[in-house]
GROMACS .gro file of N, CA and C in nm:
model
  465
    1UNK      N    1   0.084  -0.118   0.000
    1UNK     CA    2   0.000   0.000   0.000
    1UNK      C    3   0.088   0.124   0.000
    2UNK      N    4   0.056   0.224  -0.096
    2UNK     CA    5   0.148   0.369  -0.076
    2UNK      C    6   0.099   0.410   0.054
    3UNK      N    7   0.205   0.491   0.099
    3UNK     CA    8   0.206   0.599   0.218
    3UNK      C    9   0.113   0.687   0.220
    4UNK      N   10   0.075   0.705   0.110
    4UNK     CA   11  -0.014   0.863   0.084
    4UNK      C   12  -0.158   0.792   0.020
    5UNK      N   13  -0.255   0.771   0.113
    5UNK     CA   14  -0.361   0.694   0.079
    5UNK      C   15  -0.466   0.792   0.077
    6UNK      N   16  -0.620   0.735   0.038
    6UNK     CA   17  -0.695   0.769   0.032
    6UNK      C   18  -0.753   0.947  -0.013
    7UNK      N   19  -0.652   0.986  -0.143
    7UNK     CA   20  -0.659   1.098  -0.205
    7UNK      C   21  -0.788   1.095  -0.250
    8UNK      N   22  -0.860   1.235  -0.226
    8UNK     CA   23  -0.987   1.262  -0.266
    8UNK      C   24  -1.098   1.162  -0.248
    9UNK      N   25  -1.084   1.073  -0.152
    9UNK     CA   26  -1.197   0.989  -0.107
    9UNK      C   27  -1.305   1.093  -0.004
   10UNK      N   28  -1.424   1.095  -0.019
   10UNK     CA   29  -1.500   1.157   0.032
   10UNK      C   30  -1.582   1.075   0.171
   11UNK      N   31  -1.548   1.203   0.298
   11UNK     CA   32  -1.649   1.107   0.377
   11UNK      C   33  -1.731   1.066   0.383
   12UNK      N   34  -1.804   0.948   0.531
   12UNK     CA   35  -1.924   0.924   0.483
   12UNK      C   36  -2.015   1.017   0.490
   13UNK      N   37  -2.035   1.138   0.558
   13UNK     CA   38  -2.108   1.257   0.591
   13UNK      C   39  -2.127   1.317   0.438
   14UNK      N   40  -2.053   1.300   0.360
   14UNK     CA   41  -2.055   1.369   0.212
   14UNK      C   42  -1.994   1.529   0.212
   15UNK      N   43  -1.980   1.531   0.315
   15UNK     CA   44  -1.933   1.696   0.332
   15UNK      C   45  -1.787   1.801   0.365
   16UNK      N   46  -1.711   1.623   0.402
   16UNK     CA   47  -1.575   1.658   0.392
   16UNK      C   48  -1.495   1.573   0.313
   17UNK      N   49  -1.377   1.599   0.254
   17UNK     CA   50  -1.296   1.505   0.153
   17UNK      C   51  -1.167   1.526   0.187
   18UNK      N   52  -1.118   1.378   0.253
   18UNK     CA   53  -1.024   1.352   0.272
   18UNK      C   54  -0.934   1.369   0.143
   19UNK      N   55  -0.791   1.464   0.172
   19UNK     CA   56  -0.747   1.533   0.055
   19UNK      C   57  -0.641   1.402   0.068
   20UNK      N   58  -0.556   1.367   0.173
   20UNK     CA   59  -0.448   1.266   0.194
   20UNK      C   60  -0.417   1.248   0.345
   21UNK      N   61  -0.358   1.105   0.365
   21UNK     CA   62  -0.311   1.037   0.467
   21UNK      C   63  -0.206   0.963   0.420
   22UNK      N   64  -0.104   1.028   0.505
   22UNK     CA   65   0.023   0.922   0.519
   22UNK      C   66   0.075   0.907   0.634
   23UNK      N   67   0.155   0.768   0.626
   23UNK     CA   68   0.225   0.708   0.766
   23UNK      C   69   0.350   0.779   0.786
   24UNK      N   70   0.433   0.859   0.881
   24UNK     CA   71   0.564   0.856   0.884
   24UNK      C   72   0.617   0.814   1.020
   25UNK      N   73   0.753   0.801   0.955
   25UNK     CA   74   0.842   0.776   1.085
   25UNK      C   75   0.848   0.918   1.197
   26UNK      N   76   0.855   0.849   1.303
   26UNK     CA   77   0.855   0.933   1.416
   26UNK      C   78   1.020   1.011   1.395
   27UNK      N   79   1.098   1.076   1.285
   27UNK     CA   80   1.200   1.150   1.245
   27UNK      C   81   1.192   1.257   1.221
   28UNK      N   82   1.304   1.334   1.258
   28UNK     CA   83   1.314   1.480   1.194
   28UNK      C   84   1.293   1.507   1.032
   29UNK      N   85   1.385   1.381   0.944
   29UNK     CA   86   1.308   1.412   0.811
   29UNK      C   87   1.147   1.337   0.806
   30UNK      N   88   1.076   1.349   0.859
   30UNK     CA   89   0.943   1.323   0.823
   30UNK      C   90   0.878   1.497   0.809
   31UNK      N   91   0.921   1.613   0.900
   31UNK     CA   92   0.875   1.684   0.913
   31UNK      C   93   0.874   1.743   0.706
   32UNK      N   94   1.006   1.729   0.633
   32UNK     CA   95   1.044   1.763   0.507
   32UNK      C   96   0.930   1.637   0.428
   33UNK      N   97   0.920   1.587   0.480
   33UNK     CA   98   0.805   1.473   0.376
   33UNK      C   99   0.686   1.520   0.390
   34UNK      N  100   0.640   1.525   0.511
   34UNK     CA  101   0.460   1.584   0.531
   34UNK      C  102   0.496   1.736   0.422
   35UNK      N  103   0.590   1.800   0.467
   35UNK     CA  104   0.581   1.933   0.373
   35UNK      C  105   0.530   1.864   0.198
   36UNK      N  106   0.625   1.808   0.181
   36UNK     CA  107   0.622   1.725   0.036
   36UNK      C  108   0.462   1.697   0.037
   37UNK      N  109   0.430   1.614   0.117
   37UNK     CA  110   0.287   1.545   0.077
   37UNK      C  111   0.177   1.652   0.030
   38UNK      N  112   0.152   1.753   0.161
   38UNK     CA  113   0.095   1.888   0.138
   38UNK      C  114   0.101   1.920   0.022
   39UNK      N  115   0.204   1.971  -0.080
   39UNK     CA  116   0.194   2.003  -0.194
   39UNK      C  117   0.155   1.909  -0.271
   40UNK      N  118   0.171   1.774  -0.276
   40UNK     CA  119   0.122   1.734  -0.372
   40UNK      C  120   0.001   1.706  -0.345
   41UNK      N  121  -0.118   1.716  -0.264
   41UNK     CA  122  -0.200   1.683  -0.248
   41UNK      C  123  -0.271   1.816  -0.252
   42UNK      N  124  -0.210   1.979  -0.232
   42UNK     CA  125  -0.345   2.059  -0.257
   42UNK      C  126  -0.235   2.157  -0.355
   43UNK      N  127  -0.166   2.125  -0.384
   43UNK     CA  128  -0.039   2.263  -0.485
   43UNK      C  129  -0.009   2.355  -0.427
   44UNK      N  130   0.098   2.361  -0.448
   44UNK     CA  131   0.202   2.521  -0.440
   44UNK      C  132   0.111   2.612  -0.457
   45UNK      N  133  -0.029   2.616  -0.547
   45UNK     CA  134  -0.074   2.784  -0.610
   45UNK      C  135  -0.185   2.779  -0.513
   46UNK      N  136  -0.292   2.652  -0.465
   46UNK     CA  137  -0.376   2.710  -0.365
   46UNK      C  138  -0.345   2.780  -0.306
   47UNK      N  139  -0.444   2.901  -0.263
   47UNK     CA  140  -0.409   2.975  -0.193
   47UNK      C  141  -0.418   3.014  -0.035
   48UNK      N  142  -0.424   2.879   0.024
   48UNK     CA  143  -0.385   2.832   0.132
   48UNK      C  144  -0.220   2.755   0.171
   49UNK      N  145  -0.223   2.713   0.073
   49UNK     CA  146  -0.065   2.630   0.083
   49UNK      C  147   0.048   2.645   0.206
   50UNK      N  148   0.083   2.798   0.181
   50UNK     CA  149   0.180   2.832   0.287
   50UNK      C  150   0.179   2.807   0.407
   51UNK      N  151  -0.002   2.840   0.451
   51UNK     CA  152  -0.037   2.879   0.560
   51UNK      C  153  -0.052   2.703   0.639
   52UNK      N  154  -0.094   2.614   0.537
   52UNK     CA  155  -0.093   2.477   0.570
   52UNK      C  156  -0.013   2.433   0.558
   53UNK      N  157   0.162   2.405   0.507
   53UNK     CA  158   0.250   2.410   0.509
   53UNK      C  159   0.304   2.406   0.644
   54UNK      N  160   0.315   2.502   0.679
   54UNK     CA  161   0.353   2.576   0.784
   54UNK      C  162   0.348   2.534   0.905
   55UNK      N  163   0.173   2.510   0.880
   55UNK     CA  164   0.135   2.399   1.045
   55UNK      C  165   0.125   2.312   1.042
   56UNK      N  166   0.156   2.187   0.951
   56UNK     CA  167   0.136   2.077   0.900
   56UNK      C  168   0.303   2.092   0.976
   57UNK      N  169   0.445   2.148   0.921
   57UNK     CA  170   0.521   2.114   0.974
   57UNK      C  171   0.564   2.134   1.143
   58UNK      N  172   0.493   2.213   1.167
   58UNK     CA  173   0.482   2.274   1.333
   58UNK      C  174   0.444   2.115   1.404
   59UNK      N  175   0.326   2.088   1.367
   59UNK     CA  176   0.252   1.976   1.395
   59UNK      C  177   0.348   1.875   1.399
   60UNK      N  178   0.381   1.809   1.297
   60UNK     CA  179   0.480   1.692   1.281
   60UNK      C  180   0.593   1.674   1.372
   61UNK      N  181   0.679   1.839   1.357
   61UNK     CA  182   0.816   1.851   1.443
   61UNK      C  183   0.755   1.842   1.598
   62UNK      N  184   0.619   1.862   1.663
   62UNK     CA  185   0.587   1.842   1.761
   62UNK      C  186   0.597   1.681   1.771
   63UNK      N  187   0.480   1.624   1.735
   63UNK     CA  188   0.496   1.511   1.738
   63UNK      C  189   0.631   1.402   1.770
   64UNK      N  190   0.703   1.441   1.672
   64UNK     CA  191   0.836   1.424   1.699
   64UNK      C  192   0.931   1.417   1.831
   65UNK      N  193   0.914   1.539   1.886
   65UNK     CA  194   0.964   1.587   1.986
   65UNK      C  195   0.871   1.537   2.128
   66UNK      N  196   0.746   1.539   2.138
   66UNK     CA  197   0.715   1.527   2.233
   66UNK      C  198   0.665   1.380   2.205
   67UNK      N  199   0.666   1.288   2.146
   67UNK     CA  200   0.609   1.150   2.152
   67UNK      C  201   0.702   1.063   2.256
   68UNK      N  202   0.633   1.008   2.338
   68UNK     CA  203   0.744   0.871   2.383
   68UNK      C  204   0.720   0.768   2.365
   69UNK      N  205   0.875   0.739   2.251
   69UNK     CA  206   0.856   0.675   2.192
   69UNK      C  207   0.851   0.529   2.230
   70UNK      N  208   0.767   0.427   2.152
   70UNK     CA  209   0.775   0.287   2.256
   70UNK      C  210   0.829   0.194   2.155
   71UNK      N  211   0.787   0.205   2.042
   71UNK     CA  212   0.907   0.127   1.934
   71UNK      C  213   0.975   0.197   1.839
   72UNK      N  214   1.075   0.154   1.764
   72UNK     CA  215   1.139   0.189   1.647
   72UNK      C  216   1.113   0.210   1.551
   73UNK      N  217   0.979   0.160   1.532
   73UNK     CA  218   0.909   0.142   1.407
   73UNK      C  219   0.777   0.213   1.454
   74UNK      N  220   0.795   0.302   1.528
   74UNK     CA  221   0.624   0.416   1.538
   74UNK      C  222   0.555   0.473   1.504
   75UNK      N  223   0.504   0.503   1.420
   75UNK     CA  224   0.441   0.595   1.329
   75UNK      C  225   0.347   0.728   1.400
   76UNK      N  226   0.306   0.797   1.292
   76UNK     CA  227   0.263   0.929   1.305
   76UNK      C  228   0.137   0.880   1.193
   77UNK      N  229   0.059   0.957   1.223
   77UNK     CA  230  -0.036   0.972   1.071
   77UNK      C  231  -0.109   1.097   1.077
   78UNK      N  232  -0.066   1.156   0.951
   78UNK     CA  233  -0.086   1.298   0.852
   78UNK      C  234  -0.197   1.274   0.798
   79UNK      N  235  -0.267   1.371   0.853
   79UNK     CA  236  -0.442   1.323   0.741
   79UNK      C  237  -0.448   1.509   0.710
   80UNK      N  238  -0.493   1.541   0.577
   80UNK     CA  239  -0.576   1.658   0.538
   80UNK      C  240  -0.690   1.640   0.469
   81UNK      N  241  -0.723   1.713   0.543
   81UNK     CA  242  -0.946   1.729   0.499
   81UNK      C  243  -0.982   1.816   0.486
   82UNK      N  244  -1.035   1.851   0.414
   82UNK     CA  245  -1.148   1.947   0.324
   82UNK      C  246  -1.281   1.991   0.386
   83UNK      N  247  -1.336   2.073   0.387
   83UNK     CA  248  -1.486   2.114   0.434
   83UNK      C  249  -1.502   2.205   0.311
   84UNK      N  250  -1.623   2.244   0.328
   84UNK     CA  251  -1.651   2.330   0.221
   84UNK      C  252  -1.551   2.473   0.288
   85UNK      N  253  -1.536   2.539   0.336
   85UNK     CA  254  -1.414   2.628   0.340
   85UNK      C  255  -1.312   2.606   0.477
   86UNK      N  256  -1.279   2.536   0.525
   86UNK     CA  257  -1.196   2.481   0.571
   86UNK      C  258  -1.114   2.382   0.535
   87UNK      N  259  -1.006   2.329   0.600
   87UNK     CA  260  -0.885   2.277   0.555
   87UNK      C  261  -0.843   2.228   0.698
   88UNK      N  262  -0.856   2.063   0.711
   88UNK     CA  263  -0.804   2.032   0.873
   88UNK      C  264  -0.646   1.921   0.847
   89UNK      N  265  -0.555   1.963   0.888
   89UNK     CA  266  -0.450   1.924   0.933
   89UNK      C  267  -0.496   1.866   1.107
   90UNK      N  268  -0.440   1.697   1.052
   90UNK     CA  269  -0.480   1.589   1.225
   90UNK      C  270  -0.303   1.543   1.171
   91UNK      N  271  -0.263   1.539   1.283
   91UNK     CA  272  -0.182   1.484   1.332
   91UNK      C  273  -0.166   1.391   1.429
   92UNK      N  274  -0.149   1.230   1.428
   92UNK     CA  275  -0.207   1.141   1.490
   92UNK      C  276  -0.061   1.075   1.515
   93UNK      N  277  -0.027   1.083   1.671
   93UNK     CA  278   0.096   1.013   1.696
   93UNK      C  279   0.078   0.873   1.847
   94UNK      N  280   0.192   0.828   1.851
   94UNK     CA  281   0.171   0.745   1.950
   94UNK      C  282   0.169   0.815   2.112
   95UNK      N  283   0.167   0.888   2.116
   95UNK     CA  284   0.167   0.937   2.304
   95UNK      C  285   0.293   0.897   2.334
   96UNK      N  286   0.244   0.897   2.450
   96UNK     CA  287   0.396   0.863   2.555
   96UNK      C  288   0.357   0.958   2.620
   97UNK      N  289   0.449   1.065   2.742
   97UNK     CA  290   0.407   1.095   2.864
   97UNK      C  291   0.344   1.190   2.847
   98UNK      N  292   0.262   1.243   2.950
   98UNK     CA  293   0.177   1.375   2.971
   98UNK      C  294   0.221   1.467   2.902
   99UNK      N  295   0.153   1.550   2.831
   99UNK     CA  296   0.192   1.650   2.762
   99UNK      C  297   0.114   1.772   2.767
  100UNK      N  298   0.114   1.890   2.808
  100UNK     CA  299   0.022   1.950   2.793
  100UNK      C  300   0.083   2.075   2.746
  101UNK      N  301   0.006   2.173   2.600
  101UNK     CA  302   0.059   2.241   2.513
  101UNK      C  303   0.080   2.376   2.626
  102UNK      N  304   0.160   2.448   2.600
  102UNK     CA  305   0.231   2.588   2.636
  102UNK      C  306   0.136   2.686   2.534
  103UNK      N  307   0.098   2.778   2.570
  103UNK     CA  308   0.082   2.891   2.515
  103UNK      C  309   0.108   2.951   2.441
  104UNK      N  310   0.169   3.086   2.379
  104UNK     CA  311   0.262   3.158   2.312
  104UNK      C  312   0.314   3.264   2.405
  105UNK      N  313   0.222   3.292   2.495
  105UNK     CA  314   0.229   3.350   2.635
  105UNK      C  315   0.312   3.322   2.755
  106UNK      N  316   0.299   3.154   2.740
  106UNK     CA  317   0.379   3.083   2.866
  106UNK      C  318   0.514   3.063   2.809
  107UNK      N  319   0.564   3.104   2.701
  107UNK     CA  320   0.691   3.096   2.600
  107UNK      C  321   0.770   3.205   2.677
  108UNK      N  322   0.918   3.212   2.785
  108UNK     CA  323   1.027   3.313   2.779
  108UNK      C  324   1.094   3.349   2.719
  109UNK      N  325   1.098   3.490   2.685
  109UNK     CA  326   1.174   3.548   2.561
  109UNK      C  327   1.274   3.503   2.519
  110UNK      N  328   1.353   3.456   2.618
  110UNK     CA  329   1.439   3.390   2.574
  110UNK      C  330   1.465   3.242   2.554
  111UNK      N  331   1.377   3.195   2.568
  111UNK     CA  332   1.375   3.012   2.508
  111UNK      C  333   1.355   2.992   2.352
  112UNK      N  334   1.456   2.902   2.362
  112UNK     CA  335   1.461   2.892   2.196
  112UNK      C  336   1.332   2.772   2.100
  113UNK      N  337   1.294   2.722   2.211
  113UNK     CA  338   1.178   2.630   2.132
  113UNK      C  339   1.038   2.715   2.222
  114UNK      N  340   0.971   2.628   2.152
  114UNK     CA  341   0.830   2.631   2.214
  114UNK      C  342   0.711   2.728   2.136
  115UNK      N  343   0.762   2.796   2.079
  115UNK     CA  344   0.677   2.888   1.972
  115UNK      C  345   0.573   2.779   1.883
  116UNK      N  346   0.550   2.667   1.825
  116UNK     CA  347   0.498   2.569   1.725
  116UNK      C  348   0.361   2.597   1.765
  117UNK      N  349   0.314   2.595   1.839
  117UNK     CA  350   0.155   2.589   1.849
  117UNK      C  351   0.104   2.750   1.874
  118UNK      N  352   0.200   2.812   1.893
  118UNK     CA  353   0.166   2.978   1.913
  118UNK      C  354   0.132   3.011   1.716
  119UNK      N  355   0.266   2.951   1.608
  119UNK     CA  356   0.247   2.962   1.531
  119UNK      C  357   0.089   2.933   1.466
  120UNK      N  358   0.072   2.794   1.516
  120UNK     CA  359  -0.035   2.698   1.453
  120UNK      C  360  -0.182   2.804   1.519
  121UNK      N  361  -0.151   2.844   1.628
  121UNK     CA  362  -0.269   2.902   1.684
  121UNK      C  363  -0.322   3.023   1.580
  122UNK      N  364  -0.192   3.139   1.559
  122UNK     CA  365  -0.206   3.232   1.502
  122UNK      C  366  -0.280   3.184   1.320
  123UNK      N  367  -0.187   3.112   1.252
  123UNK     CA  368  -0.242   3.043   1.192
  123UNK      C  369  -0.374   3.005   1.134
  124UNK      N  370  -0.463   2.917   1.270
  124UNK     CA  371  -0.578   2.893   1.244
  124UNK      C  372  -0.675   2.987   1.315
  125UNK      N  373  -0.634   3.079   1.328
  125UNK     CA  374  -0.699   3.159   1.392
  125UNK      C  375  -0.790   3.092   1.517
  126UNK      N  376  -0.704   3.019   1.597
  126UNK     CA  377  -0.740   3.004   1.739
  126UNK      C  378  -0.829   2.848   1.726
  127UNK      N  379  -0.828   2.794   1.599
  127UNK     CA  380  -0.890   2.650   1.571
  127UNK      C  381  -0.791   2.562   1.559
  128UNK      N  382  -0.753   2.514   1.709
  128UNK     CA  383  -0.653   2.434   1.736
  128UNK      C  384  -0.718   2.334   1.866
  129UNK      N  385  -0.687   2.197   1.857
  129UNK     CA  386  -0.681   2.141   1.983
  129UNK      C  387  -0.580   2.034   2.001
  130UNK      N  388  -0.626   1.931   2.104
  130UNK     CA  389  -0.555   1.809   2.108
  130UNK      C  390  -0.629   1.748   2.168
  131UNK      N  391  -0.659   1.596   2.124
  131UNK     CA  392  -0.747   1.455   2.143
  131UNK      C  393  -0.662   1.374   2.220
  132UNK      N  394  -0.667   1.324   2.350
  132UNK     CA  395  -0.609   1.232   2.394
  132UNK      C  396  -0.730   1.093   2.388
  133UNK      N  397  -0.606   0.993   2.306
  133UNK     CA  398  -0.701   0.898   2.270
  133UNK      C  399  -0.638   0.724   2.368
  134UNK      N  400  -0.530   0.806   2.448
  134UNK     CA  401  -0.491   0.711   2.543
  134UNK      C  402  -0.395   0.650   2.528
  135UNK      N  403  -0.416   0.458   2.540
  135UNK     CA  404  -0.294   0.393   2.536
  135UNK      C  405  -0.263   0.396   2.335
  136UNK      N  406  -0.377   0.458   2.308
  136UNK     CA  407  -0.364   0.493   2.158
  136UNK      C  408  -0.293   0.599   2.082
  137UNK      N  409  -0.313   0.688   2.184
  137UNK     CA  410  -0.195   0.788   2.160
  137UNK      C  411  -0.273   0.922   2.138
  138UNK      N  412  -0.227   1.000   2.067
  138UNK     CA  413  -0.311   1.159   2.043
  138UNK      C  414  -0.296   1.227   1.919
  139UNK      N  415  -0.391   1.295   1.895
  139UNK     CA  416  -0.437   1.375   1.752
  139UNK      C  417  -0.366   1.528   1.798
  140UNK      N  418  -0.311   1.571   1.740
  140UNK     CA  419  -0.320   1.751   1.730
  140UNK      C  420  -0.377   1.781   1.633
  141UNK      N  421  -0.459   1.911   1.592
  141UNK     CA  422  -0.513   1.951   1.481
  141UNK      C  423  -0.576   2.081   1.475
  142UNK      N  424  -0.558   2.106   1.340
  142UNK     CA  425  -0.572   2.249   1.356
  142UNK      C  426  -0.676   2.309   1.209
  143UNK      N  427  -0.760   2.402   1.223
  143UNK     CA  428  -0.856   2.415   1.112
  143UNK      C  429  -0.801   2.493   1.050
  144UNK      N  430  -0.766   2.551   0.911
  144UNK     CA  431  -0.771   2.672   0.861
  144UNK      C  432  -0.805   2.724   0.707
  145UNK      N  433  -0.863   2.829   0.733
  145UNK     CA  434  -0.925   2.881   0.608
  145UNK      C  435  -0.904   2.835   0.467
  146UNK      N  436  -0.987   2.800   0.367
  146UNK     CA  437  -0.936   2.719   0.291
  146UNK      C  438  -0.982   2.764   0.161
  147UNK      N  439  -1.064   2.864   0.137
  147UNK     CA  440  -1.138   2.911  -0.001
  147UNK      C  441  -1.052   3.073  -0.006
  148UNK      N  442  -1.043   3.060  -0.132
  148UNK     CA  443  -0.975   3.181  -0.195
  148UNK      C  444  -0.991   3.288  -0.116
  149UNK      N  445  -1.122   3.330  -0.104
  149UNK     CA  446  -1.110   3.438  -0.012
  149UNK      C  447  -1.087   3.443   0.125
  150UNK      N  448  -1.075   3.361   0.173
  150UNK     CA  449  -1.034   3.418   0.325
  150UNK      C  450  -0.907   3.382   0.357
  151UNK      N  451  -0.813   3.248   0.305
  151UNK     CA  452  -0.721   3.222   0.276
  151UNK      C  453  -0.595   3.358   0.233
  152UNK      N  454  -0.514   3.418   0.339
  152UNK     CA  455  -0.410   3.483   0.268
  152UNK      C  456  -0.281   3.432   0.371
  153UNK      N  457  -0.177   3.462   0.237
  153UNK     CA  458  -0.060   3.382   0.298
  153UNK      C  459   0.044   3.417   0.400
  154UNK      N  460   0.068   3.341   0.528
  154UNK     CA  461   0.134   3.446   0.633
  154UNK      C  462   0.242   3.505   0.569
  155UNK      N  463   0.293   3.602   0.685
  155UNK     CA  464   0.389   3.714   0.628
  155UNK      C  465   0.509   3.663   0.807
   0.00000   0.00000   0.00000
């Protein structure tokens, strides 16, 4: 089976369309692949791209970083979906310990990480959460604008 499944399959609701899902490794280059997938699944010229881009890789490099990890072989799964003007980036990893997201607020000026979900927040304009789904692990995800017009690209 390819990595990048279920392109343009429509849910069963009829009202959202799964754009793509792929598996990656729990790695730093996975964060450069989800970028990859993104484009090929909505293009460089939508005019959302950047902005999903962006948090699609925020998302991933989280995952990454905060998963604990329990095998070698762990996966992540990248899903993007469609609404009629929305655009949802899920990020679905294995868990591992308590995690609970920081702010952009609870960030000290001087710490060099921790900004990713301040980004993703700004981003989706505040349509962000996280699913704890247990010994199953957890979703991050984030909504954002997805039709020409409301869609403009961060700066």
């Amino acid at each position: 089976m390819n990595p990048a499944t279920n392109l343009g399959e429509k849910d069963v609701d009829g009202e959202s369309e799964i754009l793509g899902e792929a598996y990656l490794k729990l790695d730093p280059a996975s964060a450069s692949q989800a970028r990859a997938h993104v484009r090929a699944w909505i293009g460089a010229d939508h005019p959302a791209y950047e902005n999903i881009r962006l948090a699609t890789s925020e998302l991933v490099t989280n995952a990454i970083v905060h998963t604990g990890r329990k095998h070698i072989d762990d996966l992540m799964v990248l899903t993007l979906t469609r609404t009629a003007d929305l655009l949802y980036v899920q990020v679905m990893d294995p868990g591992g310990t308590p995690w609970e997201p920081r702010s952009p607020e609870a960030v000290p000026d001087d710490e060099e990480c921790g900004r990713g979900l301040g980004i993703v927040d700004e981003l989706s304009g505040q349509r962000w959460g996280v699913r704890d789904h247990g010994a199953l692990g957890r979703t991050v995800w984030c909504a954002i604008d997805g039709s020409p017009t409301q869609a403009a690209p961060c700066e």
